[in-house]
Amino acid sequence: MTSFDYIIAGAGSAGCVLANRLSADPSVTVLLVEAGGSDRHPLFSIPKGSGMLFENPKYMWHYSTTPFGPTPHVENWMRGKVLGGSSSINGMVYNRGNRDDYDQLEQLGNKGWGWDEILPIYRAFEDNEFGPSPTRGVGGPLHISVPRNPDELCEEMMAAGTAAGLERVEDINETDAPRIGYAASTIKDGRRVSAARAFLKPALHRPNLTVRTGTTVQRLLLEAGRAVGLQVADGSGVGEVRATREVIVSLGSLQSPKLLQQSGIGPREVLADAGVSVYLERDNVGRGLREHRCVALRADLKEDLGYNRKLSSSVAQALTGVQYLATRKGPLATPSFDILAFVKSRPDAQRVDGQLLLGPWTIPPYNTGGPVAVQRQAGISGLGMVLRPTSTGRCEITGSDPDAPLRIDPNYLSTDHDRETAANIYRKMRDIFDQSPLADRISQETYPGPQRQSDEELVEAALEGGYCGYHAVGSCAMGPDDDAVVDSRLRVRGIDGLRVVDCSVMPTMVAGNLNGPIMAMAWRAADFIVADR
């Protein structure tokens, strides 16, 4: 048995930040536990390279949802199983949410999470290529850039966006107004900047930080109402590690509630059905799950332009790979989508409520967890998401065995707000695609197809052929009330010495991609942990 002051379960975006900040004090010892292995595989460094690893269980967690949609089907949700977690395999799009998102956290009773507290954190860890400003930071560990040599179609897509009424901006994160611009991304010199690269690796030389990879967390060790460690499994068998101060769970919005439930903390009926003894009844563990449903729009082009010709065959991929290795440029050096836009789904919306991602390439519907395939026919794509969905789902354990599968019910687009907003976001993307010069390039809309026009038809298209946003939140949500899983300092109610620090603690969606926000929230959580010693 080994003892540390702090044990962090999970080396994803939150865990890497926590390991860095807590181990900065040489008087404390920190253990970071990760089920996956090293991120040394070269495809983790190539921005679009991780798509070739999606089907590999060595590097990916694969979770199946319950069937959903008008033609019920199961979707595969993926998470990174590697140092850096999903920041090592994500689309690298970097945004921070709006001021109002953080101020709303405070208005909901979560003191210390307002924009005035969070903006200085972003400025502290950013290294933004646009230079310093009141809203940007430089010199930090996380490099932020925009595509260096975007495809010529990107400028035409941008022009179409401005023709549709959006303001073109250089820095997509500098304002909360409706806008369009090149996607800010965690890429430096054509290489991915994961949380492991930015935060963990600079701290690995510290003698007080221990990192154990290939080690799966099975259960919390609970004694007299306190978390005292973890039961873990590795290649040598099952063992225990102990914490003298705190156990910090940073396993993400699926695995964190799973670990709590597996340890007897959760809804009584869920635990009973799974054959797990109740240690502490907490009805909201695993409940309140929110996820972005990406509505997909695809169109074929009249000419052979864009990225498809460079990525759709093994020969083309080889040539593009040679270009990347020689220059660190080209399609492989870009984020998942080159262009980002924030829109109002209707003119009277109080703030932007839709996000669009636009790019000069197309992929078929992707729900299987296999390798990402690129279509040969030249095309352009748009993904749109309801920024602050009100639909909530759940995730639940199905057995006492830690390897028993999770039951994940996404409950996508189940509220009138989400359905109406999703349909209007489709229309916003169509409006952009209908503008010159882009409209002159398009031969036909291939999905969802021009025959689908009503709200109901567009929502069905989103459920049938859309995508998971991989932005799950809310399954261990913070709040001031006794029924909230964690308090505003992310301490689990009813258990001493236990915190949850990952996207699961967000009671509402911080609008946009969540890699940046959860790194900022983990930084803030470290402040709380140090102050609570």
Coordinates of C-alpha atoms in Angstrom, one line a residue:
M1 CA 0.0 0.0 0.0
T2 CA 1.3 3.5 -1.0
S3 CA 0.2 6.8 0.5
F4 CA 0.2 10.3 -1.0
D5 CA -1.2 13.6 0.1
Y6 CA -3.4 13.9 -3.0
I7 CA -4.5 11.3 -5.5
I8 CA -6.0 12.4 -8.8
A9 CA -7.9 9.8 -10.7
G10 CA -7.7 10.5 -14.4
A11 CA -5.0 12.3 -16.5
G12 CA -7.3 14.1 -18.9
S13 CA -7.6 17.9 -19.3
A14 CA -8.6 18.5 -15.7
G15 CA -6.2 15.9 -14.2
C16 CA -3.1 17.3 -16.0
V17 CA -3.8 20.8 -14.8
L18 CA -4.4 19.7 -11.2
A19 CA -1.2 17.6 -11.2
N20 CA 0.8 20.5 -12.4
R21 CA -0.7 23.0 -9.9
L22 CA -0.8 20.9 -6.8
S23 CA 2.7 19.4 -7.3
A24 CA 4.1 23.0 -7.6
D25 CA 4.2 22.9 -3.8
P26 CA 7.2 20.6 -3.0
S27 CA 5.9 19.9 0.5
V28 CA 3.1 17.8 -0.7
T29 CA 3.0 14.5 -2.7
V30 CA 0.7 13.9 -5.6
L31 CA -0.3 10.7 -7.4
L32 CA -1.9 10.9 -10.9
V33 CA -3.5 7.7 -12.0
E34 CA -4.4 7.0 -15.6
A35 CA -5.9 3.9 -17.2
G36 CA -4.3 4.6 -20.6
G37 CA -0.7 4.8 -21.5
S38 CA 1.8 7.2 -22.9
D39 CA 1.0 9.7 -25.7
R40 CA 4.3 9.0 -27.5
H41 CA 2.5 7.5 -30.6
P42 CA 3.3 10.0 -33.4
L43 CA -0.3 10.2 -34.5
F44 CA -1.1 12.0 -31.2
S45 CA 1.1 14.9 -32.3
I46 CA -0.4 15.3 -35.8
P47 CA -3.6 17.4 -35.4
K48 CA -5.8 15.2 -37.6
G49 CA -3.7 12.1 -36.9
S50 CA -5.7 10.8 -33.9
G51 CA -8.6 10.0 -36.2
M52 CA -6.6 6.9 -37.3
L53 CA -6.7 5.7 -33.7
F54 CA -10.4 6.0 -33.0
E55 CA -11.2 2.3 -33.3
N56 CA -8.2 1.2 -31.2
P57 CA -9.3 0.2 -27.6
K58 CA -5.7 0.7 -26.5
Y59 CA -6.1 4.5 -26.9
M60 CA -9.9 4.9 -26.8
W61 CA -12.8 4.3 -24.4
H62 CA -15.9 3.3 -26.4
Y63 CA -19.3 3.7 -24.8
S64 CA -22.6 2.7 -26.4
T65 CA -25.7 4.7 -25.8
T66 CA -29.2 3.4 -25.5
P67 CA -31.1 3.5 -28.8
F68 CA -32.6 6.9 -29.8
G69 CA -34.0 8.7 -32.8
P70 CA -37.0 8.2 -35.1
T71 CA -35.2 5.1 -36.5
P72 CA -33.8 3.9 -33.2
H73 CA -30.0 3.4 -33.4
V74 CA -27.1 3.1 -31.0
E75 CA -24.3 5.7 -31.0
N76 CA -20.7 5.2 -30.0
W77 CA -19.3 7.8 -27.6
M78 CA -15.5 8.0 -27.5
R79 CA -13.0 9.3 -24.9
G80 CA -9.2 9.4 -24.9
K81 CA -7.5 6.6 -23.0
V82 CA -4.1 8.1 -22.8
L83 CA -2.1 10.8 -21.0
G84 CA -4.0 14.0 -21.8
G85 CA -7.3 12.1 -22.1
S86 CA -9.6 13.5 -24.7
S87 CA -7.4 16.5 -25.3
S88 CA -5.0 14.1 -27.0
I89 CA -7.7 13.0 -29.5
N90 CA -10.1 15.9 -29.8
G91 CA -10.7 18.4 -32.6
M92 CA -8.5 21.0 -30.8
V93 CA -11.1 23.8 -31.3
Y94 CA -10.5 26.3 -28.5
N95 CA -13.2 28.6 -27.1
R96 CA -14.1 29.6 -23.6
G97 CA -17.8 30.2 -23.4
N98 CA -19.4 33.5 -22.8
R99 CA -19.1 35.9 -19.9
D100 CA -22.8 35.2 -19.1
D101 CA -22.1 31.5 -18.8
Y102 CA -19.8 31.9 -15.9
D103 CA -21.8 34.7 -14.3
Q104 CA -24.8 32.4 -14.5
L105 CA -22.9 29.8 -12.4
E106 CA -22.6 32.4 -9.7
Q107 CA -26.3 33.4 -10.1
L108 CA -27.2 29.8 -9.5
G109 CA -25.4 30.0 -6.2
N110 CA -21.9 28.8 -7.0
K111 CA -19.7 31.4 -5.5
G112 CA -16.3 32.0 -7.1
W113 CA -17.1 30.9 -10.7
G114 CA -17.9 34.3 -12.2
W115 CA -16.2 35.7 -15.3
D116 CA -14.1 38.1 -13.3
E117 CA -12.5 35.1 -11.5
I118 CA -12.2 32.9 -14.6
L119 CA -10.9 35.4 -17.2
P120 CA -7.5 35.9 -15.3
I121 CA -7.0 32.1 -15.3
Y122 CA -7.4 32.0 -19.1
R123 CA -5.0 34.9 -19.5
A124 CA -2.5 33.1 -17.1
F125 CA -2.3 29.8 -19.1
E126 CA -2.8 31.0 -22.6
D127 CA 0.0 31.6 -25.1
N128 CA -2.1 33.3 -27.8
E129 CA -0.4 34.0 -31.2
F130 CA -2.4 37.2 -31.5
G131 CA -0.6 38.7 -28.6
P132 CA -1.8 40.1 -25.2
S133 CA -5.0 42.0 -24.8
P134 CA -7.5 42.5 -22.0
T135 CA -9.1 39.2 -23.0
R136 CA -6.0 37.2 -24.1
G137 CA -2.9 35.9 -22.5
V138 CA 0.7 35.2 -23.7
G139 CA 3.6 33.2 -22.3
G140 CA 1.5 30.5 -20.7
P141 CA 1.8 26.8 -21.4
L142 CA -1.2 26.4 -23.7
H143 CA -0.5 27.7 -27.2
I144 CA -3.5 29.0 -29.2
S145 CA -3.3 29.5 -32.9
V146 CA -5.5 29.7 -36.1
P147 CA -4.9 27.7 -39.3
R148 CA -1.7 28.9 -40.9
N149 CA -2.4 28.2 -44.6
P150 CA -6.2 27.6 -44.9
D151 CA -7.6 26.1 -48.1
E152 CA -8.9 28.7 -50.6
L153 CA -12.4 27.5 -50.0
C154 CA -12.2 28.7 -46.4
E155 CA -12.1 32.4 -47.5
E156 CA -15.1 31.8 -49.6
M157 CA -17.0 30.2 -46.7
M158 CA -16.0 33.2 -44.6
A159 CA -17.3 35.6 -47.2
A160 CA -20.5 33.7 -47.4
G161 CA -20.8 34.0 -43.6
T162 CA -20.4 37.8 -43.7
A163 CA -22.9 38.0 -46.6
A164 CA -25.3 36.2 -44.3
G165 CA -24.9 39.0 -41.7
L166 CA -22.1 37.7 -39.4
E167 CA -19.2 39.9 -38.5
R168 CA -15.8 38.6 -39.4
V169 CA -13.3 38.7 -36.5
E170 CA -9.6 37.9 -36.2
D171 CA -9.9 36.4 -32.7
I172 CA -13.1 34.3 -32.3
N173 CA -12.8 34.5 -28.5
E174 CA -12.5 38.3 -28.2
T175 CA -16.3 39.1 -28.3
D176 CA -19.6 37.4 -27.4
A177 CA -21.4 38.9 -30.3
P178 CA -22.6 37.0 -33.4
R179 CA -19.4 36.4 -35.5
I180 CA -17.4 34.3 -37.8
G181 CA -13.6 33.6 -37.9
Y182 CA -10.9 31.1 -38.2
A183 CA -11.1 28.5 -35.4
A184 CA -8.8 29.1 -32.5
S185 CA -7.1 25.8 -31.7
T186 CA -4.6 24.2 -29.4
I187 CA -2.0 23.7 -32.1
K188 CA 1.6 25.0 -32.2
D189 CA 3.8 24.8 -35.2
G190 CA 1.5 22.2 -36.8
R191 CA 1.6 20.0 -33.7
R192 CA -1.2 19.2 -31.2
V193 CA -0.9 20.8 -27.8
S194 CA -2.7 18.5 -25.4
A195 CA -3.2 19.0 -21.7
A196 CA -0.4 16.5 -21.2
R197 CA 2.0 18.4 -23.3
A198 CA 1.0 21.8 -21.9
F199 CA 0.6 21.1 -18.2
L200 CA 1.8 17.6 -17.2
K201 CA 5.1 17.1 -19.0
P202 CA 6.6 20.3 -17.7
A203 CA 5.9 19.0 -14.1
L204 CA 7.2 15.4 -14.6
H205 CA 10.6 16.2 -13.3
R206 CA 9.2 17.1 -9.8
P207 CA 10.1 14.4 -7.3
N208 CA 6.8 14.9 -5.5
L209 CA 4.7 14.0 -8.5
T210 CA 4.1 10.3 -9.4
V211 CA 2.3 9.3 -12.5
R212 CA 0.9 5.7 -12.9
T213 CA -0.3 4.8 -16.3
G214 CA -2.0 1.5 -17.3
T215 CA -3.8 1.7 -13.9
T216 CA -7.6 1.5 -13.8
V217 CA -9.6 3.0 -10.9
Q218 CA -12.2 0.5 -9.7
R219 CA -13.6 1.9 -6.5
L220 CA -13.2 4.6 -3.9
L221 CA -11.9 3.5 -0.5
L222 CA -14.4 5.0 2.0
E223 CA -13.9 4.9 5.7
A224 CA -16.2 6.6 8.3
G225 CA -17.6 8.9 5.7
R226 CA -14.3 9.9 4.3
A227 CA -12.5 9.1 1.0
V228 CA -9.1 7.6 2.0
G229 CA -7.9 6.2 -1.4
L230 CA -8.6 4.1 -4.4
Q231 CA -8.9 0.5 -5.3
V232 CA -6.9 0.2 -8.6
A233 CA -6.0 -2.5 -11.0
D234 CA -2.9 -2.8 -13.2
G235 CA -0.9 -5.5 -14.9
S236 CA 0.1 -6.9 -11.6
G237 CA -3.4 -7.2 -10.1
V238 CA -5.7 -5.3 -7.8
G239 CA -4.3 -3.0 -5.1
E240 CA -4.9 0.1 -3.1
V241 CA -3.4 3.6 -3.0
R242 CA -4.1 5.9 -0.1
A243 CA -4.5 9.7 0.3
T244 CA -3.9 11.6 3.5
R245 CA -5.6 14.8 2.3
E246 CA -7.9 14.4 -0.7
V247 CA -9.0 12.1 -3.5
I248 CA -9.8 14.1 -6.6
V249 CA -11.9 12.4 -9.3
S250 CA -11.2 13.7 -12.8
L251 CA -12.5 10.9 -14.9
G252 CA -15.0 12.8 -17.0
S253 CA -18.7 13.1 -17.2
L254 CA -19.2 9.3 -17.8
Q255 CA -16.5 7.7 -15.7
S256 CA -16.8 10.0 -12.7
P257 CA -20.4 9.2 -11.9
K258 CA -19.7 5.6 -12.7
L259 CA -16.9 5.5 -10.1
L260 CA -19.2 7.1 -7.5
Q261 CA -22.0 4.7 -8.2
Q262 CA -19.6 1.8 -8.2
S263 CA -18.5 2.9 -4.8
G264 CA -22.0 3.1 -3.4
I265 CA -22.7 6.8 -3.9
G266 CA -25.7 7.4 -6.1
P267 CA -29.4 6.8 -6.7
R268 CA -30.7 3.9 -4.5
E269 CA -32.6 2.2 -7.3
V270 CA -29.7 2.3 -9.7
L271 CA -27.3 0.8 -7.1
A272 CA -29.8 -1.8 -6.1
D273 CA -30.4 -2.9 -9.7
A274 CA -26.6 -3.2 -10.1
G275 CA -26.1 -5.2 -6.9
V276 CA -24.1 -2.4 -5.2
S277 CA -24.6 -1.7 -1.5
V278 CA -25.6 1.9 -0.8
Y279 CA -23.0 3.8 1.1
L280 CA -24.5 7.3 0.5
E281 CA -27.8 7.8 -1.3
R282 CA -27.3 10.7 -3.8
D283 CA -30.1 10.9 -6.4
N284 CA -28.4 13.2 -8.8
V285 CA -25.2 11.2 -9.4
G286 CA -25.4 10.3 -13.1
R287 CA -28.5 12.5 -13.7
G288 CA -28.6 15.9 -15.4
L289 CA -26.4 14.8 -18.2
R290 CA -26.3 17.3 -21.1
E291 CA -24.7 16.8 -24.4
H292 CA -24.5 18.8 -27.6
R293 CA -26.2 17.2 -30.6
C294 CA -24.4 18.4 -33.7
V295 CA -26.7 18.9 -36.6
A296 CA -24.9 18.0 -39.9
L297 CA -25.1 19.8 -43.2
R298 CA -23.2 18.5 -46.2
A299 CA -23.0 19.6 -49.8
D300 CA -21.2 18.4 -52.9
L301 CA -19.1 20.8 -55.0
K302 CA -19.0 21.3 -58.8
E303 CA -15.2 21.3 -58.9
D304 CA -12.6 19.1 -57.2
L305 CA -11.6 21.5 -54.4
G306 CA -11.1 21.3 -50.7
Y307 CA -9.6 18.6 -48.5
N308 CA -11.4 15.5 -49.8
R309 CA -9.0 15.0 -52.7
K310 CA -6.1 15.1 -50.2
L311 CA -7.5 12.8 -47.6
S312 CA -9.9 10.2 -49.2
S313 CA -7.4 7.6 -50.5
S314 CA -4.3 6.0 -49.2
V315 CA -2.2 7.5 -52.0
A316 CA -3.6 11.0 -51.3
Q317 CA -3.1 10.6 -47.6
A318 CA 0.6 9.5 -48.2
L319 CA 1.2 12.7 -50.3
T320 CA -0.5 14.9 -47.7
G321 CA 1.5 13.2 -45.0
V322 CA 4.8 13.9 -46.8
Q323 CA 3.7 17.6 -47.1
Y324 CA 2.9 17.7 -43.4
L325 CA 6.3 16.1 -42.4
A326 CA 8.2 18.6 -44.6
T327 CA 6.3 21.7 -43.7
R328 CA 4.0 21.1 -40.8
K329 CA 1.3 22.5 -43.0
G330 CA -1.7 21.2 -45.0
P331 CA -4.9 19.5 -44.0
L332 CA -3.2 17.4 -41.3
A333 CA -2.0 20.5 -39.5
T334 CA -5.5 21.9 -39.0
P335 CA -8.2 21.5 -36.3
S336 CA -11.3 19.4 -37.0
F337 CA -13.0 22.4 -38.7
D338 CA -11.2 25.5 -40.0
I339 CA -14.0 28.0 -39.4
L340 CA -16.1 28.8 -36.3
A341 CA -19.2 30.9 -36.1
F342 CA -21.5 31.9 -33.3
V343 CA -25.1 32.8 -34.3
K344 CA -28.5 33.8 -32.9
S345 CA -31.0 31.2 -33.9
R346 CA -33.7 33.8 -34.1
P347 CA -33.4 37.6 -34.3
D348 CA -34.8 38.3 -30.8
A349 CA -32.5 35.9 -29.0
Q350 CA -30.8 37.6 -26.1
R351 CA -27.4 36.2 -26.9
V352 CA -25.8 33.8 -29.3
D353 CA -27.3 30.4 -28.9
G354 CA -25.8 28.4 -31.8
Q355 CA -22.3 27.4 -32.8
L356 CA -21.3 26.5 -36.3
L357 CA -18.2 24.7 -37.4
L358 CA -17.5 24.9 -41.2
G359 CA -14.8 23.1 -43.2
P360 CA -13.9 22.2 -46.9
W361 CA -14.3 18.5 -46.4
T362 CA -17.0 15.9 -45.8
I363 CA -17.3 12.6 -43.9
P364 CA -20.2 10.2 -43.9
P365 CA -22.4 9.7 -40.8
Y366 CA -20.0 8.6 -38.0
N367 CA -21.5 6.6 -35.2
T368 CA -19.5 3.4 -35.2
G369 CA -16.2 4.1 -33.6
G370 CA -14.3 3.0 -36.6
P371 CA -11.6 4.9 -38.5
V372 CA -12.8 8.3 -39.9
A373 CA -13.4 8.0 -43.6
V374 CA -13.4 11.0 -45.9
Q375 CA -15.6 11.0 -49.0
R376 CA -13.9 11.3 -52.4
Q377 CA -16.5 13.5 -54.0
A378 CA -15.5 17.1 -53.2
G379 CA -17.7 18.8 -50.6
I380 CA -18.1 21.1 -47.7
S381 CA -19.6 20.5 -44.3
G382 CA -21.2 22.4 -41.5
L383 CA -21.9 21.2 -38.0
G384 CA -24.2 23.2 -35.7
M385 CA -25.1 22.8 -32.1
V386 CA -27.5 24.3 -29.6
L387 CA -25.1 26.0 -27.3
R388 CA -27.0 25.6 -24.0
P389 CA -29.2 22.5 -24.4
T390 CA -32.0 22.1 -21.8
S391 CA -32.5 18.4 -22.5
T392 CA -31.0 16.1 -19.9
G393 CA -30.1 12.5 -19.9
R394 CA -28.4 10.1 -17.6
C395 CA -25.6 7.5 -17.2
E396 CA -25.9 4.5 -14.8
I397 CA -23.9 1.5 -13.9
T398 CA -25.5 -1.9 -14.9
G399 CA -23.6 -4.2 -12.5
S400 CA -21.2 -4.4 -9.6
D401 CA -18.3 -5.5 -11.7
P402 CA -16.2 -2.4 -12.6
D403 CA -16.1 -3.7 -16.2
A404 CA -19.9 -3.8 -16.5
P405 CA -21.0 -1.4 -19.3
L406 CA -22.6 1.9 -18.6
R407 CA -26.2 2.7 -19.5
I408 CA -26.1 6.1 -21.3
D409 CA -29.3 7.8 -22.3
P410 CA -28.4 11.0 -24.1
N411 CA -32.1 12.1 -24.4
Y412 CA -31.1 14.5 -27.2
L413 CA -33.3 17.3 -28.4
S414 CA -36.2 16.3 -26.1
T415 CA -37.3 19.9 -25.1
D416 CA -39.2 22.4 -27.3
H417 CA -36.3 24.9 -26.8
D418 CA -33.7 22.5 -28.1
R419 CA -35.8 21.3 -31.0
E420 CA -36.7 24.7 -32.2
T421 CA -33.2 26.0 -31.8
A422 CA -31.7 23.0 -33.6
A423 CA -34.0 23.5 -36.6
N424 CA -33.2 27.2 -36.8
I425 CA -29.5 26.4 -36.7
Y426 CA -29.9 24.2 -39.7
R427 CA -31.5 27.2 -41.4
K428 CA -28.7 29.5 -40.4
M429 CA -26.2 27.1 -42.0
R430 CA -28.3 26.8 -45.2
D431 CA -28.4 30.6 -45.3
I432 CA -24.6 30.7 -45.3
F433 CA -24.4 28.0 -48.0
D434 CA -26.8 30.0 -50.1
Q435 CA -24.6 33.0 -50.3
S436 CA -22.2 33.8 -53.0
P437 CA -19.4 33.0 -53.7
L438 CA -20.0 29.7 -51.9
A439 CA -23.4 29.0 -53.5
D440 CA -21.8 29.2 -56.9
R441 CA -19.5 26.2 -55.9
I442 CA -22.3 23.9 -54.7
S443 CA -23.9 21.4 -56.9
Q444 CA -26.4 19.9 -54.4
E445 CA -27.1 19.6 -50.7
T446 CA -26.5 15.9 -49.9
Y447 CA -27.6 16.0 -46.2
P448 CA -30.2 16.5 -44.9
G449 CA -31.4 17.2 -48.4
P450 CA -33.6 20.1 -49.6
Q451 CA -36.8 18.1 -49.1
R452 CA -36.4 18.5 -45.4
Q453 CA -37.7 21.9 -44.3
S454 CA -40.0 21.7 -41.3
D455 CA -38.8 21.8 -37.7
E456 CA -39.9 18.2 -37.3
E457 CA -38.0 17.0 -40.4
L458 CA -34.8 18.9 -39.5
V459 CA -34.9 17.5 -35.9
E460 CA -35.3 14.0 -37.3
A461 CA -32.3 14.7 -39.6
A462 CA -30.3 15.8 -36.6
L463 CA -31.1 12.7 -34.6
E464 CA -30.6 10.3 -37.6
G465 CA -27.5 11.7 -39.2
G466 CA -26.0 14.2 -36.7
Y467 CA -23.1 13.7 -34.3
C468 CA -22.4 13.6 -30.6
G469 CA -20.5 16.8 -29.7
Y470 CA -18.4 15.0 -27.1
H471 CA -19.1 17.8 -24.7
A472 CA -21.0 15.9 -21.9
V473 CA -21.6 17.8 -18.7
G474 CA -23.8 17.8 -15.6
S475 CA -23.7 14.2 -14.3
C476 CA -22.1 15.3 -10.9
A477 CA -23.3 18.9 -11.0
M478 CA -22.4 21.6 -8.5
G479 CA -25.0 23.7 -6.7
P480 CA -25.9 25.3 -3.4
D481 CA -28.7 22.9 -2.6
D482 CA -28.3 19.8 -0.6
D483 CA -29.3 17.6 -3.5
A484 CA -26.4 18.9 -5.7
V485 CA -23.7 16.3 -6.0
V486 CA -20.9 18.7 -5.3
D487 CA -20.8 22.2 -3.7
S488 CA -19.3 25.3 -5.2
R489 CA -15.8 24.2 -4.2
L490 CA -16.4 20.8 -5.9
R491 CA -16.5 18.8 -2.7
V492 CA -18.8 15.8 -2.8
R493 CA -21.6 16.4 -0.3
G494 CA -21.7 13.8 2.4
I495 CA -18.1 12.5 1.9
D496 CA -15.1 14.2 3.4
G497 CA -11.8 14.4 1.5
L498 CA -13.5 13.8 -1.9
R499 CA -13.8 16.2 -4.9
V500 CA -14.9 15.9 -8.5
V501 CA -13.1 18.1 -10.9
D502 CA -14.1 17.7 -14.6
C503 CA -16.9 18.6 -16.9
S504 CA -19.4 16.5 -14.9
V505 CA -19.6 19.3 -12.3
M506 CA -21.0 21.9 -14.7
P507 CA -24.7 22.4 -13.9
T508 CA -25.3 24.2 -17.2
M509 CA -23.4 24.0 -20.5
V510 CA -20.6 26.5 -20.9
A511 CA -21.3 27.5 -24.4
G512 CA -18.9 26.0 -26.9
N513 CA -16.1 23.4 -26.9
L514 CA -15.2 22.3 -23.4
N515 CA -11.5 21.6 -23.4
G516 CA -10.6 25.2 -22.6
P517 CA -13.3 25.7 -20.0
I518 CA -12.5 22.6 -18.0
M519 CA -8.8 23.5 -17.9
A520 CA -9.7 26.8 -16.5
M521 CA -12.1 25.2 -14.0
A522 CA -9.4 22.8 -12.9
W523 CA -7.1 25.7 -12.4
R524 CA -9.7 27.3 -10.2
A525 CA -10.4 24.1 -8.4
A526 CA -6.7 23.9 -7.5
D527 CA -7.0 27.3 -5.9
F528 CA -9.8 25.9 -3.7
I529 CA -7.9 22.8 -2.8
V530 CA -4.8 24.7 -1.7
A531 CA -7.0 27.2 0.3
D532 CA -8.8 24.4 2.0
R533 CA -5.7 22.6 3.4

